[in-house]
Amino acid sequence: MEISEEITTIKYPKTEDQSPITGYRYYELHTGFNHVFCKGFIQTGPQTEKLMACFFAINFPSLILLSFTMKNICEHEKNFSWFWITLVLLILINLFLFLTAFVNPGILKRFPYYESLGKTKESVETNDQPFPWLEMQNGERSFKLKYCSTCNIYRPPRSSHSSKSNNCVLKFDHHCPWVGSDVGLRNYRFYFYFLFFVTIFSPNTLIAGIYHMVITFQKIAKDDDLDNMGIFTKGFSKCWYSLLLIIYAFFFFYYVTKLFWYHIKLISKGITTKEDRNRTYVKSRSPYNQGLWKNWKNHLFSKINPIPFSYRDFLSENEILKLRSDFKQLKSKGKLKKKSNFKKLEQKKINKNKLNTISTQNFDLDSDSEKNKNIQLESLSSEDIEKM
């Protein structure tokens, strides 16, 4: 049975193209390579195994630190202040780790049709020429917007298509291999805070491990009549885990501090990781560099931009029909790419229970309308472009 035969009611709210809204939401038909949970309320990057690996790489040594090293230190000092400070740092690290992973980085909604270019699917597939650039003017500055042949949209300035998540992301910075997610406009500050607290936590672990070994060896030397080798052997047997923590924290501190300092320089210059790696502004000053204070304010202390769209947005009948009939996934270079997760679109059956009348209070019509297609273009004339 064809999908168009199953959608027959005219009672539903309609988008600007007069296509009835269905009971299907965006996340049910396409999420890129990201993972979506709780019916679209929660999303994260495609590499959740790396997120879990990062979580255990931080928390397993920290559990040893708190349970043994810090406990022995605090009992020796008869003061648990250091223990609680370390615990608070660990909680903050985990908080910002998961905020980085689960906050939408600024994913732009893709479209399964080519009307925005005035082209057909067949002409797009057979034309070897690159898609045209769209020139936009914002005050005295002009911008060239690149067309993404995967998402079928003109990307705003500084946005890029992530090959890892298969989505276009606003102010794309990089794909973090630690978190397994993209870092962009909306979650960069959480990534920076994560690095900040890890940079503090690492030397804290290093100092705690060294101090624990020192007091352990001093106690053995004072209480036992042993030679130097005996003191070393007995001391190591009692605090070997602190030595492992010292080694672990040293390499962790070395790597994270370099990364943290690198991002301090990027924020101060007003550029992204992608722009730095591509050497975009080597010979000239970045037009987004607003000075040291404004750069830091916009990156870390400004209001978080609203998400471009929600995975819970309802799809119109027209969008579902086109997703099933016209949708082809393309690499960012324009080559056709087939993925198994798109095969389900051909077998997708509309559940009539989801085609009940939907109250207009339950959703925003603009989120599924033609206006949404141009949201990234409209935003160019706003003040937000200065923060990007």
Coordinates of C-alpha atoms in Angstrom, one line a residue:
M1 CA 0.0 0.0 0.0
E2 CA 1.4 3.4 -0.9
I3 CA 1.9 5.9 1.8
S4 CA -0.2 8.5 0.0
E5 CA -3.2 6.2 0.1
E6 CA -3.0 5.9 3.9
I7 CA -2.9 9.7 4.5
T8 CA -6.3 10.8 3.4
T9 CA -7.7 13.0 6.2
I10 CA -7.8 16.8 5.7
K11 CA -8.4 17.6 9.4
Y12 CA -4.8 18.2 10.3
P13 CA -3.1 21.5 10.6
K14 CA -1.1 22.4 7.5
T15 CA 2.2 23.9 6.7
E16 CA 2.7 26.9 4.4
D17 CA 2.8 24.4 1.4
Q18 CA -0.6 23.2 2.5
S19 CA 0.7 19.8 3.4
P20 CA -1.1 18.1 6.4
I21 CA 0.9 17.5 9.5
T22 CA 1.3 13.9 10.4
G23 CA 2.0 12.2 13.8
Y24 CA 5.5 11.4 12.8
R25 CA 8.4 13.4 14.2
Y26 CA 11.7 14.3 12.6
Y27 CA 13.8 11.9 14.7
E28 CA 11.8 8.9 13.5
L29 CA 13.0 9.4 9.9
H30 CA 16.4 11.0 10.2
T31 CA 19.0 11.8 12.8
G32 CA 22.2 11.7 10.8
F33 CA 24.5 9.3 12.6
N34 CA 23.5 10.7 16.0
H35 CA 21.7 8.7 18.6
V36 CA 18.3 10.0 19.8
F37 CA 16.7 8.8 23.0
C38 CA 13.4 9.5 24.9
K39 CA 11.4 10.2 21.8
G40 CA 13.6 13.0 20.6
F41 CA 14.2 14.8 24.0
I42 CA 17.8 13.6 24.3
Q43 CA 20.4 13.4 21.5
T44 CA 24.1 12.6 21.5
G45 CA 26.9 12.0 19.0
P46 CA 27.4 8.8 17.0
Q47 CA 30.4 7.5 19.1
T48 CA 28.8 6.8 22.5
E49 CA 31.4 4.1 23.1
K50 CA 34.0 6.9 23.2
L51 CA 31.9 8.9 25.7
M52 CA 31.7 5.9 28.0
A53 CA 35.4 5.2 27.6
C54 CA 36.2 8.8 28.5
F55 CA 33.8 8.5 31.5
F56 CA 35.5 5.5 32.9
A57 CA 39.0 6.8 32.1
I58 CA 38.2 9.8 34.4
N59 CA 36.1 8.1 37.1
F60 CA 37.8 4.8 37.7
P61 CA 41.2 6.4 38.7
S62 CA 39.2 9.1 40.6
L63 CA 37.4 6.4 42.6
I64 CA 40.8 4.9 43.6
L65 CA 42.0 8.5 44.5
L66 CA 39.0 9.2 46.7
S67 CA 38.7 5.7 48.3
F68 CA 42.3 5.1 49.2
T69 CA 44.8 8.0 48.5
M70 CA 42.6 10.9 49.7
K71 CA 41.2 8.9 52.6
N72 CA 44.6 8.1 53.9
I73 CA 45.8 11.7 53.5
C74 CA 42.7 13.1 55.3
E75 CA 43.0 10.6 58.2
H76 CA 46.6 11.6 58.6
E77 CA 45.8 15.3 58.5
K78 CA 42.5 14.8 60.4
N79 CA 40.9 17.2 58.0
F80 CA 38.6 16.1 55.1
S81 CA 38.5 19.5 53.2
W82 CA 40.8 18.3 50.5
F83 CA 38.6 15.2 50.0
W84 CA 35.4 17.3 49.5
I85 CA 37.1 19.7 47.1
T86 CA 38.3 16.8 45.0
L87 CA 34.8 15.3 45.0
V88 CA 33.3 18.6 43.9
L89 CA 35.8 18.9 41.0
L90 CA 35.0 15.4 39.9
I91 CA 31.2 16.1 39.9
L92 CA 31.8 19.3 37.8
I93 CA 34.0 17.4 35.3
N94 CA 31.2 14.8 34.8
L95 CA 28.5 17.5 34.6
F96 CA 30.3 19.3 31.8
L97 CA 31.3 16.1 30.1
F98 CA 27.7 15.0 29.7
L99 CA 26.5 18.6 28.8
T100 CA 29.0 18.6 26.0
A101 CA 27.8 15.2 24.8
F102 CA 24.1 15.7 25.2
V103 CA 23.5 19.4 24.4
N104 CA 22.6 19.9 20.7
P105 CA 25.7 21.6 19.2
G106 CA 23.6 23.5 16.7
I107 CA 22.5 20.9 14.1
L108 CA 20.8 22.4 11.1
K109 CA 17.7 20.8 9.7
R110 CA 18.3 19.0 6.4
F111 CA 15.7 18.9 3.6
P112 CA 15.0 16.0 1.3
Y113 CA 14.3 18.0 -1.8
Y114 CA 16.0 20.5 -4.1
E115 CA 13.4 23.2 -4.6
S116 CA 15.7 25.7 -2.9
L117 CA 18.0 25.5 -5.9
G118 CA 15.3 25.2 -8.5
K119 CA 16.8 21.8 -9.5
T120 CA 15.5 18.3 -9.7
K121 CA 17.0 15.3 -8.0
E122 CA 18.1 13.9 -11.3
S123 CA 20.0 17.1 -12.3
V124 CA 21.7 17.1 -8.9
E125 CA 22.9 13.5 -9.3
T126 CA 24.2 13.9 -12.8
N127 CA 25.7 17.4 -12.6
D128 CA 29.4 17.3 -11.8
Q129 CA 29.6 21.0 -11.3
P130 CA 29.7 22.3 -7.7
F131 CA 26.6 24.0 -6.4
P132 CA 26.6 27.7 -6.6
W133 CA 27.5 30.0 -3.7
L134 CA 24.9 32.2 -2.3
E135 CA 26.1 35.8 -1.6
M136 CA 24.5 37.5 1.4
Q137 CA 25.0 41.1 2.6
N138 CA 25.0 42.0 6.3
G139 CA 25.7 45.7 6.7
E140 CA 29.1 46.4 5.0
R141 CA 30.1 42.8 5.1
S142 CA 29.3 40.3 2.4
F143 CA 29.3 36.5 2.9
K144 CA 29.4 33.6 0.6
L145 CA 27.2 30.7 1.8
K146 CA 28.2 27.3 0.6
Y147 CA 25.5 24.8 -0.4
C148 CA 25.7 21.5 1.4
S149 CA 24.7 18.7 -1.1
T150 CA 24.1 16.3 1.8
C151 CA 21.7 18.4 3.8
N152 CA 20.4 20.5 0.8
I153 CA 20.8 23.8 2.6
Y154 CA 22.9 26.9 2.3
R155 CA 25.1 26.8 5.4
P156 CA 25.5 30.0 7.5
P157 CA 29.0 31.4 7.9
R158 CA 31.4 29.2 10.0
S159 CA 29.0 26.3 9.8
S160 CA 30.3 23.0 8.4
H161 CA 29.1 19.4 7.6
S162 CA 30.5 16.9 10.1
S163 CA 31.4 13.6 8.5
K164 CA 31.2 11.9 11.9
S165 CA 27.6 12.9 12.7
N166 CA 26.5 13.5 9.1
N167 CA 24.9 16.8 10.0
C168 CA 25.6 20.4 9.3
V169 CA 26.5 22.2 12.6
L170 CA 26.4 25.9 13.4
K171 CA 29.8 27.4 14.1
F172 CA 31.3 23.9 13.8
D173 CA 34.5 23.8 15.9
H174 CA 35.6 20.1 15.7
H175 CA 34.4 16.6 16.4
C176 CA 35.7 15.6 19.9
P177 CA 37.1 12.1 20.0
W178 CA 36.9 12.1 23.8
V179 CA 33.2 12.9 23.9
G180 CA 32.2 11.3 20.6
S181 CA 30.2 14.3 19.6
D182 CA 30.5 17.4 17.6
V183 CA 31.4 20.7 19.3
G184 CA 29.7 23.7 17.9
L185 CA 27.9 26.9 18.7
R186 CA 25.7 25.7 21.5
N187 CA 28.0 23.3 23.4
Y188 CA 31.5 24.8 23.0
R189 CA 31.3 26.6 26.4
F190 CA 30.6 23.2 28.1
Y191 CA 33.5 21.6 26.4
F192 CA 35.8 24.5 27.5
Y193 CA 34.6 24.2 31.1
F194 CA 35.2 20.5 30.9
L195 CA 38.8 21.1 29.9
F196 CA 39.1 23.7 32.6
F197 CA 38.1 21.5 35.5
V198 CA 40.1 18.5 34.1
T199 CA 43.2 20.8 34.0
I200 CA 42.6 21.6 37.7
F201 CA 41.8 18.1 38.7
S202 CA 44.9 16.5 37.1
P203 CA 47.6 18.3 39.1
N204 CA 45.4 17.9 42.2
T205 CA 45.6 14.1 41.6
L206 CA 49.3 14.4 41.0
I207 CA 50.0 16.3 44.2
A208 CA 47.8 14.0 46.2
G209 CA 49.6 10.9 45.0
I210 CA 53.0 12.4 45.7
Y211 CA 52.0 13.6 49.2
H212 CA 50.5 10.2 50.1
M213 CA 53.7 8.4 49.1
V214 CA 55.8 10.9 51.1
I215 CA 53.8 10.5 54.3
T216 CA 53.7 6.7 53.9
F217 CA 57.5 6.4 53.5
Q218 CA 58.0 8.8 56.4
K219 CA 55.8 6.8 58.7
I220 CA 57.6 3.5 57.8
A221 CA 61.0 5.1 58.3
K222 CA 59.9 6.4 61.7
D223 CA 58.1 3.3 63.0
D224 CA 60.2 0.4 61.5
D225 CA 63.9 -0.3 61.8
L226 CA 64.6 -0.9 58.1
D227 CA 67.3 0.0 55.7
N228 CA 66.5 2.1 52.6
M229 CA 65.7 -0.8 50.4
G230 CA 63.4 -2.2 53.1
I231 CA 61.6 1.1 53.5
F232 CA 61.2 1.4 49.8
T233 CA 59.8 -2.1 49.4
K234 CA 57.4 -1.9 52.3
G235 CA 56.3 1.7 51.3
F236 CA 55.7 0.7 47.7
S237 CA 53.6 -2.3 48.8
K238 CA 51.3 0.1 50.8
C239 CA 50.9 2.9 48.3
W240 CA 51.6 1.4 44.9
Y241 CA 48.2 2.7 43.6
S242 CA 49.3 6.3 44.4
L243 CA 52.4 5.7 42.2
L244 CA 50.1 4.6 39.3
L245 CA 47.9 7.7 39.9
I246 CA 51.0 9.9 39.7
I247 CA 52.0 8.4 36.3
Y248 CA 48.4 8.6 35.0
A249 CA 47.8 12.1 36.2
F250 CA 51.1 13.4 34.8
F251 CA 50.3 12.3 31.2
F252 CA 46.7 13.4 31.5
F253 CA 47.8 16.8 32.8
Y254 CA 50.4 17.2 30.0
Y255 CA 47.9 16.5 27.2
V256 CA 44.9 18.3 28.7
T257 CA 46.9 21.4 29.6
K258 CA 48.2 21.7 26.1
L259 CA 44.7 21.4 24.7
F260 CA 43.3 23.8 27.2
W261 CA 45.9 26.4 26.4
Y262 CA 45.2 25.9 22.7
H263 CA 41.6 26.8 23.1
I264 CA 42.4 29.8 25.3
K265 CA 44.4 31.1 22.3
L266 CA 41.6 30.3 19.9
I267 CA 39.0 32.2 21.9
S268 CA 41.3 35.1 22.3
K269 CA 41.7 35.3 18.5
G270 CA 38.0 34.8 17.8
I271 CA 38.6 31.7 15.6
T272 CA 37.5 28.1 15.7
T273 CA 39.5 24.9 15.7
K274 CA 38.5 24.2 12.1
E275 CA 39.5 27.7 11.0
D276 CA 42.9 27.3 12.7
R277 CA 43.6 23.9 11.1
N278 CA 42.5 25.2 7.7
R279 CA 44.7 28.3 8.2
T280 CA 41.8 30.4 7.2
Y281 CA 43.0 33.6 8.8
V282 CA 46.8 33.2 8.8
K283 CA 47.4 36.3 6.6
S284 CA 44.5 38.4 7.9
R285 CA 42.6 39.1 11.1
S286 CA 39.4 37.1 11.6
P287 CA 36.3 39.3 10.9
Y288 CA 34.7 37.6 13.9
N289 CA 37.5 38.9 16.2
Q290 CA 35.8 41.5 18.4
G291 CA 38.6 42.0 20.8
L292 CA 39.7 40.0 23.8
W293 CA 36.8 40.9 26.2
K294 CA 33.9 40.4 23.7
N295 CA 35.5 37.2 22.3
W296 CA 35.5 35.6 25.8
K297 CA 32.0 37.0 26.6
N298 CA 30.5 35.7 23.4
H299 CA 32.1 32.3 23.8
L300 CA 31.5 31.6 27.4
F301 CA 29.1 34.0 29.0
S302 CA 26.5 35.0 26.4
K303 CA 23.0 33.5 26.2
I304 CA 23.0 30.1 24.6
N305 CA 21.4 30.3 21.1
P306 CA 18.1 28.4 20.7
I307 CA 18.3 25.2 18.7
P308 CA 17.7 25.6 15.0
F309 CA 15.0 22.8 15.1
S310 CA 13.9 20.1 17.4
Y311 CA 14.0 16.4 16.7
R312 CA 10.5 16.4 18.1
D313 CA 9.2 18.6 15.3
F314 CA 6.3 17.1 13.4
L315 CA 6.7 16.1 9.8
S316 CA 4.2 17.1 7.1
E317 CA 2.8 14.5 4.7
N318 CA 4.8 16.2 1.9
E319 CA 8.1 15.8 3.8
I320 CA 7.4 12.1 4.5
L321 CA 6.5 11.5 0.8
K322 CA 9.6 13.2 -0.4
L323 CA 11.8 11.5 2.2
R324 CA 10.6 8.1 0.9
S325 CA 10.7 8.9 -2.8
D326 CA 13.4 11.6 -3.4
F327 CA 15.7 11.4 -0.5
K328 CA 19.3 10.4 -1.3
Q329 CA 22.1 10.8 1.1
L330 CA 25.1 12.5 -0.4
K331 CA 28.6 13.0 0.9
S332 CA 29.7 16.6 1.4
K333 CA 31.8 16.3 -1.8
G334 CA 28.6 15.5 -3.8
K335 CA 29.1 11.8 -4.3
L336 CA 26.1 9.5 -3.7
K337 CA 26.4 7.5 -0.5
K338 CA 24.0 4.7 0.5
K339 CA 23.5 3.8 4.2
S340 CA 21.5 0.9 5.6
N341 CA 19.6 3.2 8.0
F342 CA 17.9 4.9 5.0
K343 CA 16.5 1.6 3.7
K344 CA 13.9 1.7 6.3
L345 CA 12.3 4.7 4.6
E346 CA 11.2 2.5 1.7
Q347 CA 9.5 0.1 4.1
K348 CA 8.1 2.8 6.3
K349 CA 4.4 2.3 7.0
I350 CA 2.4 5.1 8.5
N351 CA 0.7 4.0 11.7
K352 CA -2.9 5.3 11.5
N353 CA -2.9 5.8 15.3
K354 CA -0.4 8.6 14.7
L355 CA -2.6 10.3 12.2
N356 CA -5.1 11.6 14.7
T357 CA -5.9 15.3 14.7
I358 CA -3.0 17.2 16.3
S359 CA -3.8 20.3 18.2
T360 CA -2.0 23.4 17.1
Q361 CA -1.0 24.0 20.7
N362 CA 1.3 20.9 20.5
F363 CA 3.7 22.3 18.0
D364 CA 4.9 25.4 16.2
L365 CA 3.8 25.4 12.6
D366 CA 6.9 27.4 11.6
S367 CA 9.1 24.5 12.7
D368 CA 7.8 22.5 9.7
S369 CA 7.1 25.2 7.3
E370 CA 9.0 26.8 4.4
K371 CA 10.1 29.4 6.9
N372 CA 12.3 26.9 8.7
K373 CA 14.1 26.2 5.4
N374 CA 15.4 29.7 5.4
I375 CA 16.0 30.1 9.1
Q376 CA 19.8 30.0 8.6
L377 CA 19.6 32.7 5.9
E378 CA 17.3 35.0 8.0
S379 CA 19.7 34.8 10.9
L380 CA 22.4 36.4 8.9
S381 CA 20.8 39.8 9.2
S382 CA 20.6 39.5 13.0
E383 CA 23.1 40.5 15.7
D384 CA 23.7 36.9 16.4
I385 CA 26.0 36.7 13.4
E386 CA 28.5 38.7 15.3
K387 CA 28.6 36.1 18.0
M388 CA 29.3 33.2 15.6

